[in-house]
Amino acid sequence: MTVKVFHPGLLTTIQDLGRYGSQKYGVIVGGAMDSYSLRAANLLVGNKENEGALEITLFGTALLFEADRVIAITGGDLQAVIDDKKAATWRPILVRKGSILQLKSAINGCRAYVAFAGGIDVPEIMGSKSTYLRAGIGGFKGRALKKEDVIEFAEMNELSQSIFAKLEKVECDPTWSVNFTKLVNLQQAQTMRVIRGSEFDRFDENSKRGLFQKSFRLTTQADRMGYRIEGPQLSLERKFELLSEGVTFGTIQVPPNGNPIVLMVDRQTTGGYPKIGQIISADLSSMGQLQPNAVIHFKEISHEEAEKELLAKEKIIDEIKVGIRFKILYG
């Protein structure tokens, strides 16, 4: 059972939660830019959270369903329609054979996620289905989707089958949906919470204040590897030599030109620029939903506060799991 790509859009790839355990060999983690939306989409169709799904960037994807399938659309609002009728989002929906799902252009957010009950039948490379474009591995032949590509579905598990049966019986979308606003922020003016980077104290006082008191703008030089942002120039008190060190998703590096780079999911495994800050894990999905020209403010918080925020998000994910099972069994 399959879907056929009518139009691939700007950039549509298969992503899961990433490729862990191989950074020591120089292989990046990758994965979804908005992991909370991907996890929610998979849970809504009965999959494991880490199953591969489509990540659709900004506009343009159209898919022809060659079999009935339960799907969920989450993440940014890309004006999804099924056979030219508005499609429900953040809930499971049954798409019939012969229907066309189209995602038009982004109203809020930057990336939408489409999960299919049972998942996508592509091989795992080093434990992940995520597409790493620069190396040409993972996902669908290591690349973005193209017109006429055919995506195979994997077999549905028991929960997915139950969701399918319930939707087929009632012949309508469920009246409930996930309240995503506590998981991911789709606004294009946001405050990102930050802990101090390992070289924070090497920056001059104006730069330290500017990071948290001034606004920054996301430039058009923004992709899955990193976001270049513009704002107040950030400067070291004095130059020094820095050996390349490990970096991660959300690390804020400052190159010699003083304009920060926020490293994203397809970041390199090490970096040699001074690190002024680190965006907290709980805010990274929201960072992944920013479009070029978005306005960013940074707010300093403690490690302890960052941990509390992450635990709060994980509690929401757990509540979604319980809620879905309840709705399927008793709703």
mmCIF file of C-alpha atoms in Angstrom:
data_model
loop_
_atom_site.group_PDB
_atom_site.id
_atom_site.type_symbol
_atom_site.label_atom_id
_atom_site.label_comp_id
_atom_site.label_asym_id
_atom_site.label_seq_id
_atom_site.Cartn_x
_atom_site.Cartn_y
_atom_site.Cartn_z
ATOM 1 C CA MET A 1 0.000 0.000 0.000
ATOM 2 C CA THR A 2 1.444 3.300 -1.071
ATOM 3 C CA VAL A 3 1.207 7.012 -1.723
ATOM 4 C CA LYS A 4 2.508 8.607 -4.899
ATOM 5 C CA VAL A 5 4.193 11.996 -4.951
ATOM 6 C CA PHE A 6 2.311 14.353 -7.267
ATOM 7 C CA HIS A 7 4.414 17.351 -6.264
ATOM 8 C CA PRO A 8 7.417 17.244 -3.889
ATOM 9 C CA GLY A 9 7.218 20.840 -2.675
ATOM 10 C CA LEU A 10 10.184 22.951 -1.668
ATOM 11 C CA LEU A 11 11.802 20.287 0.525
ATOM 12 C CA THR A 12 10.084 17.117 1.699
ATOM 13 C CA THR A 13 12.109 14.408 3.418
ATOM 14 C CA ILE A 14 11.577 11.412 5.654
ATOM 15 C CA GLN A 15 12.696 12.123 9.215
ATOM 16 C CA ASP A 16 12.487 10.454 12.600
ATOM 17 C CA LEU A 17 14.128 11.474 15.887
ATOM 18 C CA GLY A 18 17.654 11.102 14.556
ATOM 19 C CA ARG A 19 20.687 8.895 14.187
ATOM 20 C CA TYR A 20 22.342 8.494 17.590
ATOM 21 C CA GLY A 21 25.564 6.755 18.534
ATOM 22 C CA SER A 22 27.666 7.598 15.471
ATOM 23 C CA GLN A 23 28.883 11.161 16.112
ATOM 24 C CA LYS A 24 32.253 9.775 17.158
ATOM 25 C CA TYR A 25 32.604 8.668 13.522
ATOM 26 C CA GLY A 26 31.584 12.104 12.247
ATOM 27 C CA VAL A 27 27.999 11.069 11.417
ATOM 28 C CA ILE A 28 25.478 13.706 12.440
ATOM 29 C CA VAL A 29 22.316 13.065 14.462
ATOM 30 C CA GLY A 30 19.874 14.806 12.110
ATOM 31 C CA GLY A 31 16.181 14.029 12.531
ATOM 32 C CA ALA A 32 13.098 16.232 12.682
ATOM 33 C CA MET A 33 13.541 19.981 13.096
ATOM 34 C CA ASP A 34 10.422 19.953 15.299
ATOM 35 C CA SER A 35 10.617 16.722 17.260
ATOM 36 C CA TYR A 36 7.513 17.414 19.367
ATOM 37 C CA SER A 37 5.301 17.707 16.296
ATOM 38 C CA LEU A 38 6.782 14.541 14.799
ATOM 39 C CA ARG A 39 6.275 12.615 18.032
ATOM 40 C CA ALA A 40 2.680 13.819 18.346
ATOM 41 C CA ALA A 41 1.910 12.897 14.715
ATOM 42 C CA ASN A 42 3.154 9.361 15.261
ATOM 43 C CA LEU A 43 1.265 8.941 18.518
ATOM 44 C CA LEU A 44 -1.943 10.130 16.873
ATOM 45 C CA VAL A 45 -1.833 7.275 14.338
ATOM 46 C CA GLY A 46 -0.700 4.631 16.836
ATOM 47 C CA ASN A 47 2.967 4.488 15.846
ATOM 48 C CA LYS A 48 6.008 4.545 18.065
ATOM 49 C CA GLU A 49 7.185 8.116 18.648
ATOM 50 C CA ASN A 50 10.397 7.554 16.698
ATOM 51 C CA GLU A 51 8.768 6.282 13.498
ATOM 52 C CA GLY A 52 9.693 7.980 10.242
ATOM 53 C CA ALA A 53 7.299 10.617 8.896
ATOM 54 C CA LEU A 54 7.341 13.286 6.221
ATOM 55 C CA GLU A 55 8.823 16.679 7.094
ATOM 56 C CA ILE A 56 7.414 19.259 4.675
ATOM 57 C CA THR A 57 9.060 22.678 4.496
ATOM 58 C CA LEU A 58 7.070 25.841 3.730
ATOM 59 C CA PHE A 59 4.964 24.782 0.742
ATOM 60 C CA GLY A 60 3.989 22.640 -2.160
ATOM 61 C CA THR A 61 3.687 18.933 -1.389
ATOM 62 C CA ALA A 62 0.872 16.879 -2.960
ATOM 63 C CA LEU A 63 0.349 13.139 -2.394
ATOM 64 C CA LEU A 64 -2.003 10.670 -4.096
ATOM 65 C CA PHE A 65 -3.213 7.864 -1.803
ATOM 66 C CA GLU A 66 -3.339 4.489 -3.522
ATOM 67 C CA ALA A 67 -4.904 2.839 -0.453
ATOM 68 C CA ASP A 68 -6.988 3.858 2.563
ATOM 69 C CA ARG A 69 -4.766 5.059 5.419
ATOM 70 C CA VAL A 70 -4.960 6.806 8.768
ATOM 71 C CA ILE A 71 -2.668 9.816 8.902
ATOM 72 C CA ALA A 72 -1.999 12.780 11.168
ATOM 73 C CA ILE A 73 -0.807 16.241 10.148
ATOM 74 C CA THR A 74 0.978 18.308 12.791
ATOM 75 C CA GLY A 75 3.524 21.123 13.054
ATOM 76 C CA GLY A 76 3.159 24.361 11.108
ATOM 77 C CA ASP A 77 -0.067 25.363 9.375
ATOM 78 C CA LEU A 78 0.623 24.778 5.675
ATOM 79 C CA GLN A 79 -3.059 24.974 4.680
ATOM 80 C CA ALA A 80 -3.525 21.219 4.272
ATOM 81 C CA VAL A 81 -6.434 20.098 2.087
ATOM 82 C CA ILE A 82 -7.732 16.686 1.058
ATOM 83 C CA ASP A 83 -9.521 16.720 -2.288
ATOM 84 C CA ASP A 84 -9.654 20.524 -1.994
ATOM 85 C CA LYS A 85 -11.413 20.408 1.409
ATOM 86 C CA LYS A 86 -9.644 21.677 4.526
ATOM 87 C CA ALA A 87 -7.947 18.826 6.347
ATOM 88 C CA ALA A 88 -8.089 18.443 10.108
ATOM 89 C CA THR A 89 -4.756 18.753 11.900
ATOM 90 C CA TRP A 90 -3.370 17.467 15.192
ATOM 91 C CA ARG A 91 -5.805 14.529 15.123
ATOM 92 C CA PRO A 92 -6.015 11.182 13.309
ATOM 93 C CA ILE A 93 -7.879 11.269 9.993
ATOM 94 C CA LEU A 94 -8.810 8.544 7.539
ATOM 95 C CA VAL A 95 -7.795 9.275 3.948
ATOM 96 C CA ARG A 96 -9.510 7.205 1.283
ATOM 97 C CA LYS A 97 -7.919 5.555 -1.739
ATOM 98 C CA GLY A 98 -7.767 7.977 -4.662
ATOM 99 C CA SER A 99 -7.693 11.083 -2.482
ATOM 100 C CA ILE A 100 -5.058 13.780 -2.858
ATOM 101 C CA LEU A 101 -3.493 15.448 0.176
ATOM 102 C CA GLN A 102 -2.015 18.844 -0.616
ATOM 103 C CA LEU A 103 -0.067 21.177 1.640
ATOM 104 C CA LYS A 104 -0.097 24.647 0.142
ATOM 105 C CA SER A 105 1.936 27.399 1.833
ATOM 106 C CA ALA A 106 2.834 28.196 5.423
ATOM 107 C CA ILE A 107 0.558 30.539 7.374
ATOM 108 C CA ASN A 108 2.056 29.814 10.779
ATOM 109 C CA GLY A 109 5.284 27.952 11.345
ATOM 110 C CA CYS A 110 7.674 26.578 8.760
ATOM 111 C CA ARG A 111 7.394 22.786 8.764
ATOM 112 C CA ALA A 112 4.503 20.336 8.793
ATOM 113 C CA TYR A 113 4.702 16.630 9.601
ATOM 114 C CA VAL A 114 2.625 13.850 8.077
ATOM 115 C CA ALA A 115 2.677 10.477 9.848
ATOM 116 C CA PHE A 116 1.110 7.335 8.362
ATOM 117 C CA ALA A 117 -0.330 4.521 10.480
ATOM 118 C CA GLY A 118 2.238 1.742 10.428
ATOM 119 C CA GLY A 119 5.017 4.088 9.398
ATOM 120 C CA ILE A 120 7.031 4.373 6.185
ATOM 121 C CA ASP A 121 8.683 1.257 4.820
ATOM 122 C CA VAL A 122 12.261 2.356 4.181
ATOM 123 C CA PRO A 123 15.417 0.741 5.587
ATOM 124 C CA GLU A 124 17.058 2.041 8.739
ATOM 125 C CA ILE A 125 20.614 3.271 8.226
ATOM 126 C CA MET A 126 22.659 3.200 11.424
ATOM 127 C CA GLY A 127 19.457 2.830 13.420
ATOM 128 C CA SER A 128 17.472 5.641 11.804
ATOM 129 C CA LYS A 129 15.211 6.388 8.834
ATOM 130 C CA SER A 130 16.168 10.075 8.878
ATOM 131 C CA THR A 131 17.370 11.621 5.631
ATOM 132 C CA TYR A 132 20.850 13.157 5.760
ATOM 133 C CA LEU A 133 20.930 15.100 2.520
ATOM 134 C CA ARG A 134 24.600 16.086 2.447
ATOM 135 C CA ALA A 135 25.760 12.481 2.812
ATOM 136 C CA GLY A 136 22.928 10.999 0.747
ATOM 137 C CA ILE A 137 21.905 8.425 3.343
ATOM 138 C CA GLY A 138 18.663 7.414 5.006
ATOM 139 C CA GLY A 139 15.075 8.239 4.144
ATOM 140 C CA PHE A 140 14.025 7.721 0.510
ATOM 141 C CA LYS A 141 17.239 6.911 -1.361
ATOM 142 C CA GLY A 142 19.112 9.479 0.738
ATOM 143 C CA ARG A 143 17.377 12.456 -0.878
ATOM 144 C CA ALA A 144 14.379 14.733 -0.841
ATOM 145 C CA LEU A 145 11.222 13.412 -2.473
ATOM 146 C CA LYS A 146 10.706 13.952 -6.193
ATOM 147 C CA LYS A 147 7.671 13.840 -8.457
ATOM 148 C CA GLU A 148 6.501 10.281 -9.205
ATOM 149 C CA ASP A 149 8.240 8.794 -6.146
ATOM 150 C CA VAL A 150 6.199 6.037 -4.519
ATOM 151 C CA ILE A 151 6.255 5.693 -0.733
ATOM 152 C CA GLU A 152 5.460 2.295 0.750
ATOM 153 C CA PHE A 153 3.597 1.899 4.049
ATOM 154 C CA ALA A 154 4.675 -0.569 6.723
ATOM 155 C CA GLU A 155 2.216 -2.870 8.496
ATOM 156 C CA MET A 156 -0.055 -1.316 11.117
ATOM 157 C CA ASN A 157 0.260 -2.432 14.728
ATOM 158 C CA GLU A 158 -2.723 -3.274 16.936
ATOM 159 C CA LEU A 159 -3.298 0.282 18.125
ATOM 160 C CA SER A 160 -3.110 1.671 14.584
ATOM 161 C CA GLN A 161 -5.596 -0.949 13.442
ATOM 162 C CA SER A 162 -7.948 0.063 16.266
ATOM 163 C CA ILE A 163 -7.724 3.720 15.259
ATOM 164 C CA PHE A 164 -8.372 2.767 11.621
ATOM 165 C CA ALA A 165 -11.393 0.646 12.561
ATOM 166 C CA LYS A 166 -12.885 3.360 14.737
ATOM 167 C CA LEU A 167 -12.518 6.041 12.060
ATOM 168 C CA GLU A 168 -13.888 3.724 9.377
ATOM 169 C CA LYS A 169 -16.905 2.925 11.534
ATOM 170 C CA VAL A 170 -17.909 6.502 12.358
ATOM 171 C CA GLU A 171 -17.036 7.787 8.861
ATOM 172 C CA CYS A 172 -15.936 11.182 10.182
ATOM 173 C CA ASP A 173 -12.985 12.851 11.850
ATOM 174 C CA PRO A 174 -12.872 12.744 15.655
ATOM 175 C CA THR A 175 -14.146 15.834 17.443
ATOM 176 C CA TRP A 176 -11.039 16.006 19.624
ATOM 177 C CA SER A 177 -7.508 17.122 18.806
ATOM 178 C CA VAL A 178 -4.205 17.700 20.567
ATOM 179 C CA ASN A 179 -3.707 21.140 22.104
ATOM 180 C CA PHE A 180 -0.264 21.776 20.655
ATOM 181 C CA THR A 181 0.227 25.313 21.956
ATOM 182 C CA LYS A 182 2.080 24.081 25.047
ATOM 183 C CA LEU A 183 4.357 21.908 22.922
ATOM 184 C CA VAL A 184 5.476 24.188 20.102
ATOM 185 C CA ASN A 185 5.158 27.905 19.363
ATOM 186 C CA LEU A 186 4.419 28.738 15.724
ATOM 187 C CA GLN A 187 4.624 32.520 16.088
ATOM 188 C CA GLN A 188 7.270 34.381 14.093
ATOM 189 C CA ALA A 189 8.346 36.614 16.982
ATOM 190 C CA GLN A 190 9.591 34.453 19.822
ATOM 191 C CA THR A 191 11.662 34.439 22.978
ATOM 192 C CA MET A 192 14.116 31.555 23.104
ATOM 193 C CA ARG A 193 15.396 30.574 26.520
ATOM 194 C CA VAL A 194 19.151 30.129 26.756
ATOM 195 C CA ILE A 195 21.779 28.890 29.173
ATOM 196 C CA ARG A 196 25.269 30.344 29.029
ATOM 197 C CA GLY A 197 27.714 28.801 26.590
ATOM 198 C CA SER A 198 31.192 27.624 27.550
ATOM 199 C CA GLU A 199 32.812 30.833 26.204
ATOM 200 C CA PHE A 200 30.140 33.271 27.446
ATOM 201 C CA ASP A 201 32.529 34.997 29.850
ATOM 202 C CA ARG A 202 35.039 35.655 27.065
ATOM 203 C CA PHE A 203 32.660 38.099 25.363
ATOM 204 C CA ASP A 204 32.719 41.801 26.215
ATOM 205 C CA GLU A 205 30.046 43.348 28.441
ATOM 206 C CA ASN A 206 28.144 44.977 25.572
ATOM 207 C CA SER A 207 27.837 41.612 23.859
ATOM 208 C CA LYS A 208 26.648 39.851 27.003
ATOM 209 C CA ARG A 209 23.972 42.479 27.565
ATOM 210 C CA GLY A 210 23.089 42.662 23.883
ATOM 211 C CA LEU A 211 22.422 38.939 23.662
ATOM 212 C CA PHE A 212 19.613 39.183 26.209
ATOM 213 C CA GLN A 213 18.432 42.769 25.770
ATOM 214 C CA LYS A 214 18.372 43.240 21.991
ATOM 215 C CA SER A 215 16.378 41.539 19.246
ATOM 216 C CA PHE A 216 17.787 39.406 16.432
ATOM 217 C CA ARG A 217 16.419 38.565 12.991
ATOM 218 C CA LEU A 218 16.613 35.225 11.230
ATOM 219 C CA THR A 219 18.234 35.719 7.822
ATOM 220 C CA THR A 220 17.503 33.848 4.605
ATOM 221 C CA GLN A 221 20.679 31.837 5.242
ATOM 222 C CA ALA A 222 18.761 29.290 7.271
ATOM 223 C CA ASP A 223 18.497 25.558 6.662
ATOM 224 C CA ARG A 224 18.555 22.274 8.535
ATOM 225 C CA MET A 225 22.261 22.723 9.320
ATOM 226 C CA GLY A 226 22.144 26.173 10.887
ATOM 227 C CA TYR A 227 20.438 29.556 11.164
ATOM 228 C CA ARG A 228 22.414 32.739 10.605
ATOM 229 C CA ILE A 229 20.915 35.580 12.601
ATOM 230 C CA GLU A 230 21.550 39.323 12.596
ATOM 231 C CA GLY A 231 21.399 41.822 15.427
ATOM 232 C CA PRO A 232 23.875 43.538 17.705
ATOM 233 C CA GLN A 233 27.460 42.599 16.867
ATOM 234 C CA LEU A 234 28.853 40.151 19.428
ATOM 235 C CA SER A 235 32.548 40.558 20.196
ATOM 236 C CA LEU A 236 35.157 38.844 22.325
ATOM 237 C CA GLU A 237 37.065 40.847 24.922
ATOM 238 C CA ARG A 238 40.199 39.652 23.170
ATOM 239 C CA LYS A 239 40.961 37.093 20.514
ATOM 240 C CA PHE A 240 42.014 33.592 21.514
ATOM 241 C CA GLU A 241 42.581 30.237 19.858
ATOM 242 C CA LEU A 242 39.818 27.704 20.407
ATOM 243 C CA LEU A 243 40.167 24.025 19.589
ATOM 244 C CA SER A 244 37.195 22.409 17.881
ATOM 245 C CA GLU A 245 34.773 21.024 20.448
ATOM 246 C CA GLY A 246 31.542 19.078 20.416
ATOM 247 C CA VAL A 247 28.420 21.057 19.521
ATOM 248 C CA THR A 248 24.751 20.215 19.631
ATOM 249 C CA PHE A 249 21.318 21.274 18.411
ATOM 250 C CA GLY A 250 20.729 24.838 19.620
ATOM 251 C CA THR A 251 24.363 25.805 20.215
ATOM 252 C CA ILE A 252 24.854 29.529 19.493
ATOM 253 C CA GLN A 253 28.268 30.051 17.892
ATOM 254 C CA VAL A 254 29.763 33.440 17.088
ATOM 255 C CA PRO A 255 32.103 33.647 14.057
ATOM 256 C CA PRO A 256 34.543 36.567 13.586
ATOM 257 C CA ASN A 257 31.912 38.762 11.859
ATOM 258 C CA GLY A 258 29.954 38.939 15.134
ATOM 259 C CA ASN A 259 26.677 37.586 13.711
ATOM 260 C CA PRO A 260 25.629 34.425 15.582
ATOM 261 C CA ILE A 261 24.880 31.059 14.025
ATOM 262 C CA VAL A 262 22.355 28.788 15.742
ATOM 263 C CA LEU A 263 23.205 25.165 14.973
ATOM 264 C CA MET A 264 20.242 23.020 13.936
ATOM 265 C CA VAL A 265 19.629 19.286 13.525
ATOM 266 C CA ASP A 266 21.998 18.705 10.587
ATOM 267 C CA ARG A 267 24.829 20.519 12.356
ATOM 268 C CA GLN A 268 28.415 19.336 12.177
ATOM 269 C CA THR A 269 29.631 17.161 15.049
ATOM 270 C CA THR A 270 32.304 19.657 16.211
ATOM 271 C CA GLY A 271 32.790 23.406 15.917
ATOM 272 C CA GLY A 272 35.599 25.877 16.466
ATOM 273 C CA TYR A 273 33.747 29.177 16.986
ATOM 274 C CA PRO A 274 33.178 30.534 20.512
ATOM 275 C CA LYS A 275 29.878 29.425 22.017
ATOM 276 C CA ILE A 276 28.004 32.235 23.734
ATOM 277 C CA GLY A 277 24.868 30.290 24.563
ATOM 278 C CA GLN A 278 22.764 27.167 24.223
ATOM 279 C CA ILE A 279 19.037 27.235 23.471
ATOM 280 C CA ILE A 280 17.263 24.915 25.893
ATOM 281 C CA SER A 281 15.915 21.599 24.628
ATOM 282 C CA ALA A 282 12.306 22.534 25.407
ATOM 283 C CA ASP A 283 12.463 25.448 22.916
ATOM 284 C CA LEU A 284 14.224 23.742 20.015
ATOM 285 C CA SER A 285 11.050 22.595 18.249
ATOM 286 C CA SER A 286 9.791 26.175 18.258
ATOM 287 C CA MET A 287 13.145 27.292 16.843
ATOM 288 C CA GLY A 288 12.693 24.767 14.058
ATOM 289 C CA GLN A 289 9.385 26.410 13.101
ATOM 290 C CA LEU A 290 10.838 29.879 12.447
ATOM 291 C CA GLN A 291 10.779 31.314 8.937
ATOM 292 C CA PRO A 292 13.361 33.745 7.501
ATOM 293 C CA ASN A 293 12.884 37.282 8.886
ATOM 294 C CA ALA A 294 11.442 35.962 12.149
ATOM 295 C CA VAL A 295 12.295 38.080 15.207
ATOM 296 C CA ILE A 296 14.117 36.356 18.049
ATOM 297 C CA HIS A 297 14.765 37.461 21.624
ATOM 298 C CA PHE A 298 16.972 35.459 23.954
ATOM 299 C CA LYS A 299 16.287 35.060 27.668
ATOM 300 C CA GLU A 300 18.787 33.610 30.098
ATOM 301 C CA ILE A 301 17.630 30.863 32.445
ATOM 302 C CA SER A 302 19.443 28.416 34.736
ATOM 303 C CA HIS A 303 20.246 24.757 34.090
ATOM 304 C CA GLU A 304 17.700 23.829 36.734
ATOM 305 C CA GLU A 305 14.974 25.853 35.043
ATOM 306 C CA ALA A 306 15.877 24.317 31.687
ATOM 307 C CA GLU A 307 15.498 20.824 33.141
ATOM 308 C CA LYS A 308 12.082 21.703 34.596
ATOM 309 C CA GLU A 309 10.896 23.019 31.224
ATOM 310 C CA LEU A 310 12.026 19.833 29.478
ATOM 311 C CA LEU A 311 10.287 17.635 32.050
ATOM 312 C CA ALA A 312 7.108 19.688 31.621
ATOM 313 C CA LYS A 313 7.150 19.059 27.852
ATOM 314 C CA GLU A 314 7.739 15.341 28.380
ATOM 315 C CA LYS A 315 4.758 15.271 30.745
ATOM 316 C CA ILE A 316 2.608 16.726 27.961
ATOM 317 C CA ILE A 317 3.789 13.984 25.584
ATOM 318 C CA ASP A 318 2.889 11.361 28.205
ATOM 319 C CA GLU A 319 -0.561 12.917 28.597
ATOM 320 C CA ILE A 320 -1.069 12.733 24.822
ATOM 321 C CA LYS A 321 -0.213 9.016 24.878
ATOM 322 C CA VAL A 322 -2.721 8.300 27.642
ATOM 323 C CA GLY A 323 -5.366 10.538 26.092
ATOM 324 C CA ILE A 324 -5.177 8.860 22.674
ATOM 325 C CA ARG A 325 -5.533 5.374 24.123
ATOM 326 C CA PHE A 326 -8.500 6.536 26.211
ATOM 327 C CA LYS A 327 -10.234 8.095 23.198
ATOM 328 C CA ILE A 328 -9.719 5.003 21.069
ATOM 329 C CA LEU A 329 -10.932 2.597 23.754
ATOM 330 C CA TYR A 330 -13.709 4.654 25.343
ATOM 331 C CA GLY A 331 -14.249 7.813 23.274
#
